[in-house]
Amino acid sequence: HCRLDDIIPFNEYFAIFYCGWFLLVFGSLLYTMLYHVEGFRKLQTFLIVTQVVAMACYIIYPSRQDLRPEHFDRNNIFTFVMSFIYAFDTSTGVCPSLHAAYSIGILSVGLKDQALPKLLKILLTVFVIMVCLAVCFVKQHSAVDVLMALPVCLLAEIITYGKDYWMPKFRKG
């Protein structure tokens, strides 16, 4: 919990991006597996590194957050979705945020893919930013959890790309 969490209001409409994350992960894995094998390998390495580091963090330093609203001010499809998610997704094991880390990994691979059109890269970047914001606005994560995902992603990026960290380029045209 941090001061920023107190400023960020619960906003059920961010459930669109929060749930869209599942499609982002599935779609990026499917796309890279079928059309971009090297990107698929890199994405798998990135996701495995972030998952292992996050699990180690959860075990060594268990985390939880108590930011979820006790009740919803409105009753609509988005609050229904969030109440459903709250029912099965506990508020433990939250720091670092795997939603943020996976999204950043997907973005990393996407931005390095020369065959992806610039517009798609821009849309992917915006969507990843919205997912990172969404986990805070739907109170699934603290802003601290998202920020702590950044060094984990940096480690994953370095392990994934090694000495080619700054200049990796995938397939042309």
PDB file of C-alpha atoms in Angstrom:
ATOM      1  CA  HIS A   1       0.000   0.000   0.000  1.00  0.00           C
ATOM      2  CA  CYS A   2       1.196   3.478  -0.784  1.00  0.00           C
ATOM      3  CA  ARG A   3      -0.186   7.006  -0.851  1.00  0.00           C
ATOM      4  CA  LEU A   4      -0.942   6.716  -4.563  1.00  0.00           C
ATOM      5  CA  ASP A   5      -3.353   3.846  -3.847  1.00  0.00           C
ATOM      6  CA  ASP A   6      -5.448   6.214  -1.734  1.00  0.00           C
ATOM      7  CA  ILE A   7      -5.652   8.646  -4.646  1.00  0.00           C
ATOM      8  CA  ILE A   8      -6.604   6.045  -7.255  1.00  0.00           C
ATOM      9  CA  PRO A   9     -10.359   5.452  -7.028  1.00  0.00           C
ATOM     10  CA  PHE A  10     -12.027   2.123  -7.704  1.00  0.00           C
ATOM     11  CA  ASN A  11     -13.340   2.227 -11.261  1.00  0.00           C
ATOM     12  CA  GLU A  12     -15.164  -0.864 -12.466  1.00  0.00           C
ATOM     13  CA  TYR A  13     -14.852   0.159 -16.129  1.00  0.00           C
ATOM     14  CA  PHE A  14     -11.186  -0.778 -15.991  1.00  0.00           C
ATOM     15  CA  ALA A  15     -12.440  -4.369 -15.769  1.00  0.00           C
ATOM     16  CA  ILE A  16     -12.442  -4.194 -19.576  1.00  0.00           C
ATOM     17  CA  PHE A  17      -8.648  -3.893 -19.643  1.00  0.00           C
ATOM     18  CA  TYR A  18      -8.181  -6.178 -16.666  1.00  0.00           C
ATOM     19  CA  CYS A  19     -10.111  -8.971 -18.417  1.00  0.00           C
ATOM     20  CA  GLY A  20      -8.582  -8.010 -21.745  1.00  0.00           C
ATOM     21  CA  TRP A  21      -5.239  -9.043 -20.253  1.00  0.00           C
ATOM     22  CA  PHE A  22      -6.267 -12.693 -20.516  1.00  0.00           C
ATOM     23  CA  LEU A  23      -6.929 -12.225 -24.239  1.00  0.00           C
ATOM     24  CA  LEU A  24      -3.638 -10.355 -24.602  1.00  0.00           C
ATOM     25  CA  VAL A  25      -1.686 -13.247 -23.090  1.00  0.00           C
ATOM     26  CA  PHE A  26      -3.556 -15.899 -25.076  1.00  0.00           C
ATOM     27  CA  GLY A  27      -3.445 -13.945 -28.321  1.00  0.00           C
ATOM     28  CA  SER A  28       0.237 -13.072 -28.081  1.00  0.00           C
ATOM     29  CA  LEU A  29       1.206 -16.652 -27.279  1.00  0.00           C
ATOM     30  CA  LEU A  30      -0.903 -17.974 -30.137  1.00  0.00           C
ATOM     31  CA  TYR A  31       0.357 -15.358 -32.607  1.00  0.00           C
ATOM     32  CA  THR A  32       4.024 -15.828 -31.749  1.00  0.00           C
ATOM     33  CA  MET A  33       3.700 -19.617 -31.699  1.00  0.00           C
ATOM     34  CA  LEU A  34       2.157 -19.665 -35.175  1.00  0.00           C
ATOM     35  CA  TYR A  35       3.879 -16.766 -36.908  1.00  0.00           C
ATOM     36  CA  HIS A  36       6.965 -15.757 -34.957  1.00  0.00           C
ATOM     37  CA  VAL A  37       8.754 -18.750 -33.448  1.00  0.00           C
ATOM     38  CA  GLU A  38      11.798 -16.790 -32.219  1.00  0.00           C
ATOM     39  CA  GLY A  39       9.467 -14.268 -30.565  1.00  0.00           C
ATOM     40  CA  PHE A  40       7.577 -17.156 -28.978  1.00  0.00           C
ATOM     41  CA  ARG A  41      10.817 -18.507 -27.489  1.00  0.00           C
ATOM     42  CA  LYS A  42      11.771 -15.078 -26.179  1.00  0.00           C
ATOM     43  CA  LEU A  43       8.293 -14.513 -24.746  1.00  0.00           C
ATOM     44  CA  GLN A  44       8.354 -17.908 -23.041  1.00  0.00           C
ATOM     45  CA  THR A  45      11.751 -17.150 -21.489  1.00  0.00           C
ATOM     46  CA  PHE A  46      10.537 -13.751 -20.311  1.00  0.00           C
ATOM     47  CA  LEU A  47       7.343 -15.176 -18.791  1.00  0.00           C
ATOM     48  CA  ILE A  48       9.164 -18.046 -17.084  1.00  0.00           C
ATOM     49  CA  VAL A  49      11.739 -15.703 -15.534  1.00  0.00           C
ATOM     50  CA  THR A  50       9.055 -13.317 -14.254  1.00  0.00           C
ATOM     51  CA  GLN A  51       6.955 -16.205 -12.932  1.00  0.00           C
ATOM     52  CA  VAL A  52       9.889 -17.816 -11.082  1.00  0.00           C
ATOM     53  CA  VAL A  53      11.053 -14.516  -9.588  1.00  0.00           C
ATOM     54  CA  ALA A  54       7.504 -13.571  -8.560  1.00  0.00           C
ATOM     55  CA  MET A  55       6.893 -16.975  -6.955  1.00  0.00           C
ATOM     56  CA  ALA A  56      10.167 -16.672  -5.049  1.00  0.00           C
ATOM     57  CA  CYS A  57       9.074 -13.218  -3.856  1.00  0.00           C
ATOM     58  CA  TYR A  58       5.670 -14.541  -2.788  1.00  0.00           C
ATOM     59  CA  ILE A  59       7.316 -17.341  -0.784  1.00  0.00           C
ATOM     60  CA  ILE A  60      10.176 -15.335   0.749  1.00  0.00           C
ATOM     61  CA  TYR A  61       8.137 -12.215   1.409  1.00  0.00           C
ATOM     62  CA  PRO A  62       4.417 -13.036   1.340  1.00  0.00           C
ATOM     63  CA  SER A  63       2.344 -10.093   0.189  1.00  0.00           C
ATOM     64  CA  ARG A  64      -1.281  -9.117   0.300  1.00  0.00           C
ATOM     65  CA  GLN A  65      -3.313  -6.004  -0.198  1.00  0.00           C
ATOM     66  CA  ASP A  66      -6.528  -4.789   1.375  1.00  0.00           C
ATOM     67  CA  LEU A  67      -7.592  -2.239  -1.204  1.00  0.00           C
ATOM     68  CA  ARG A  68     -10.744  -3.885  -2.514  1.00  0.00           C
ATOM     69  CA  PRO A  69     -13.973  -2.007  -1.865  1.00  0.00           C
ATOM     70  CA  GLU A  70     -16.298  -3.557   0.729  1.00  0.00           C
ATOM     71  CA  HIS A  71     -19.263  -2.816  -1.524  1.00  0.00           C
ATOM     72  CA  PHE A  72     -19.821  -1.358  -4.962  1.00  0.00           C
ATOM     73  CA  ASP A  73     -21.528   2.007  -5.341  1.00  0.00           C
ATOM     74  CA  ARG A  74     -23.062   0.885  -8.633  1.00  0.00           C
ATOM     75  CA  ASN A  75     -24.556  -2.382  -9.749  1.00  0.00           C
ATOM     76  CA  ASN A  76     -23.663  -3.164 -13.371  1.00  0.00           C
ATOM     77  CA  ILE A  77     -21.980  -5.810 -15.508  1.00  0.00           C
ATOM     78  CA  PHE A  78     -18.519  -4.497 -14.609  1.00  0.00           C
ATOM     79  CA  THR A  79     -19.079  -4.670 -10.851  1.00  0.00           C
ATOM     80  CA  PHE A  80     -20.562  -8.137 -11.382  1.00  0.00           C
ATOM     81  CA  VAL A  81     -17.385  -9.192 -13.219  1.00  0.00           C
ATOM     82  CA  MET A  82     -15.194  -7.745 -10.486  1.00  0.00           C
ATOM     83  CA  SER A  83     -17.173  -9.443  -7.728  1.00  0.00           C
ATOM     84  CA  PHE A  84     -16.785 -12.721  -9.628  1.00  0.00           C
ATOM     85  CA  ILE A  85     -13.023 -12.163  -9.955  1.00  0.00           C
ATOM     86  CA  TYR A  86     -12.711 -11.190  -6.290  1.00  0.00           C
ATOM     87  CA  ALA A  87     -14.470 -14.430  -5.336  1.00  0.00           C
ATOM     88  CA  PHE A  88     -11.805 -16.684  -6.853  1.00  0.00           C
ATOM     89  CA  ASP A  89      -8.686 -14.487  -7.072  1.00  0.00           C
ATOM     90  CA  THR A  90      -7.418 -13.804  -3.580  1.00  0.00           C
ATOM     91  CA  SER A  91      -5.646 -10.592  -2.625  1.00  0.00           C
ATOM     92  CA  THR A  92      -2.483 -12.488  -1.656  1.00  0.00           C
ATOM     93  CA  GLY A  93       0.715 -13.003  -3.622  1.00  0.00           C
ATOM     94  CA  VAL A  94       0.450  -9.635  -5.291  1.00  0.00           C
ATOM     95  CA  CYS A  95       3.917  -8.072  -5.252  1.00  0.00           C
ATOM     96  CA  PRO A  96       5.297  -7.986  -7.907  1.00  0.00           C
ATOM     97  CA  SER A  97       2.307  -7.854 -10.232  1.00  0.00           C
ATOM     98  CA  LEU A  98       2.384 -10.645 -12.797  1.00  0.00           C
ATOM     99  CA  HIS A  99      -0.322  -8.837 -14.777  1.00  0.00           C
ATOM    100  CA  ALA A 100       2.115  -5.969 -15.255  1.00  0.00           C
ATOM    101  CA  ALA A 101       5.172  -8.187 -15.789  1.00  0.00           C
ATOM    102  CA  TYR A 102       3.531 -10.420 -18.394  1.00  0.00           C
ATOM    103  CA  SER A 103       2.138  -7.390 -20.209  1.00  0.00           C
ATOM    104  CA  ILE A 104       5.533  -5.715 -20.311  1.00  0.00           C
ATOM    105  CA  GLY A 105       7.091  -8.941 -21.616  1.00  0.00           C
ATOM    106  CA  ILE A 106       4.515  -9.142 -24.383  1.00  0.00           C
ATOM    107  CA  LEU A 107       5.186  -5.506 -25.232  1.00  0.00           C
ATOM    108  CA  SER A 108       8.939  -6.108 -25.283  1.00  0.00           C
ATOM    109  CA  VAL A 109       8.635  -8.934 -27.795  1.00  0.00           C
ATOM    110  CA  GLY A 110       6.080  -7.017 -29.856  1.00  0.00           C
ATOM    111  CA  LEU A 111       8.181  -3.876 -30.107  1.00  0.00           C
ATOM    112  CA  LYS A 112      11.184  -5.873 -31.293  1.00  0.00           C
ATOM    113  CA  ASP A 113       9.218  -7.631 -34.045  1.00  0.00           C
ATOM    114  CA  GLN A 114      10.042  -5.806 -37.281  1.00  0.00           C
ATOM    115  CA  ALA A 115       7.101  -7.427 -39.063  1.00  0.00           C
ATOM    116  CA  LEU A 116       4.548  -5.844 -36.730  1.00  0.00           C
ATOM    117  CA  PRO A 117       3.105  -2.642 -38.178  1.00  0.00           C
ATOM    118  CA  LYS A 118       3.859   0.580 -36.305  1.00  0.00           C
ATOM    119  CA  LEU A 119       0.162   1.160 -35.603  1.00  0.00           C
ATOM    120  CA  LEU A 120      -0.130  -2.255 -33.950  1.00  0.00           C
ATOM    121  CA  LYS A 121       2.929  -1.483 -31.812  1.00  0.00           C
ATOM    122  CA  ILE A 122       1.328   1.787 -30.713  1.00  0.00           C
ATOM    123  CA  LEU A 123      -1.973   0.057 -29.886  1.00  0.00           C
ATOM    124  CA  LEU A 124      -0.110  -2.672 -27.991  1.00  0.00           C
ATOM    125  CA  THR A 125       1.785  -0.052 -25.982  1.00  0.00           C
ATOM    126  CA  VAL A 126      -1.427   1.788 -25.081  1.00  0.00           C
ATOM    127  CA  PHE A 127      -3.159  -1.468 -24.138  1.00  0.00           C
ATOM    128  CA  VAL A 128      -0.270  -2.558 -21.889  1.00  0.00           C
ATOM    129  CA  ILE A 129      -0.303   0.822 -20.144  1.00  0.00           C
ATOM    130  CA  MET A 130      -4.060   0.479 -19.654  1.00  0.00           C
ATOM    131  CA  VAL A 131      -3.643  -3.021 -18.178  1.00  0.00           C
ATOM    132  CA  CYS A 132      -1.026  -1.712 -15.740  1.00  0.00           C
ATOM    133  CA  LEU A 133      -3.389   1.085 -14.733  1.00  0.00           C
ATOM    134  CA  ALA A 134      -6.384  -1.257 -14.628  1.00  0.00           C
ATOM    135  CA  VAL A 135      -4.918  -3.539 -11.965  1.00  0.00           C
ATOM    136  CA  CYS A 136      -4.732  -0.477  -9.712  1.00  0.00           C
ATOM    137  CA  PHE A 137      -8.155   0.943 -10.620  1.00  0.00           C
ATOM    138  CA  VAL A 138      -9.945  -2.369 -10.014  1.00  0.00           C
ATOM    139  CA  LYS A 139      -7.975  -2.728  -6.766  1.00  0.00           C
ATOM    140  CA  GLN A 140      -6.360  -6.050  -7.645  1.00  0.00           C
ATOM    141  CA  HIS A 141      -2.904  -4.565  -7.068  1.00  0.00           C
ATOM    142  CA  SER A 142      -1.270  -1.669  -5.326  1.00  0.00           C
ATOM    143  CA  ALA A 143       0.748   0.802  -7.356  1.00  0.00           C
ATOM    144  CA  VAL A 144       3.722  -0.645  -5.449  1.00  0.00           C
ATOM    145  CA  ASP A 145       3.038  -4.065  -7.017  1.00  0.00           C
ATOM    146  CA  VAL A 146       3.146  -2.579 -10.509  1.00  0.00           C
ATOM    147  CA  LEU A 147       6.318  -0.613  -9.777  1.00  0.00           C
ATOM    148  CA  MET A 148       7.986  -3.699  -8.281  1.00  0.00           C
ATOM    149  CA  ALA A 149       7.257  -5.564 -11.518  1.00  0.00           C
ATOM    150  CA  LEU A 150       9.635  -3.205 -13.343  1.00  0.00           C
ATOM    151  CA  PRO A 151      12.931  -4.522 -11.888  1.00  0.00           C
ATOM    152  CA  VAL A 152      11.647  -8.069 -12.369  1.00  0.00           C
ATOM    153  CA  CYS A 153      10.990  -7.229 -16.020  1.00  0.00           C
ATOM    154  CA  LEU A 154      14.434  -5.692 -16.378  1.00  0.00           C
ATOM    155  CA  LEU A 155      15.978  -8.903 -15.045  1.00  0.00           C
ATOM    156  CA  ALA A 156      13.821 -10.969 -17.411  1.00  0.00           C
ATOM    157  CA  GLU A 157      14.780  -8.719 -20.320  1.00  0.00           C
ATOM    158  CA  ILE A 158      18.488  -9.121 -19.584  1.00  0.00           C
ATOM    159  CA  ILE A 159      18.220 -12.885 -19.159  1.00  0.00           C
ATOM    160  CA  THR A 160      16.056 -13.214 -22.272  1.00  0.00           C
ATOM    161  CA  TYR A 161      18.195 -11.086 -24.588  1.00  0.00           C
ATOM    162  CA  GLY A 162      21.620 -11.278 -22.920  1.00  0.00           C
ATOM    163  CA  LYS A 163      24.254  -9.230 -24.693  1.00  0.00           C
ATOM    164  CA  ASP A 164      21.730  -8.344 -27.412  1.00  0.00           C
ATOM    165  CA  TYR A 165      19.590  -6.493 -24.880  1.00  0.00           C
ATOM    166  CA  TRP A 166      19.529  -3.144 -26.683  1.00  0.00           C
ATOM    167  CA  MET A 167      19.553  -4.249 -30.305  1.00  0.00           C
ATOM    168  CA  PRO A 168      17.541  -7.444 -30.799  1.00  0.00           C
ATOM    169  CA  LYS A 169      15.584  -7.506 -34.003  1.00  0.00           C
ATOM    170  CA  PHE A 170      13.312 -10.273 -35.145  1.00  0.00           C
ATOM    171  CA  ARG A 171      12.406 -11.302 -38.672  1.00  0.00           C
ATOM    172  CA  LYS A 172      11.948  -8.866 -41.463  1.00  0.00           C
ATOM    173  CA  GLY A 173       8.826  -8.438 -43.532  1.00  0.00           C
TER     174      GLY A 173
END
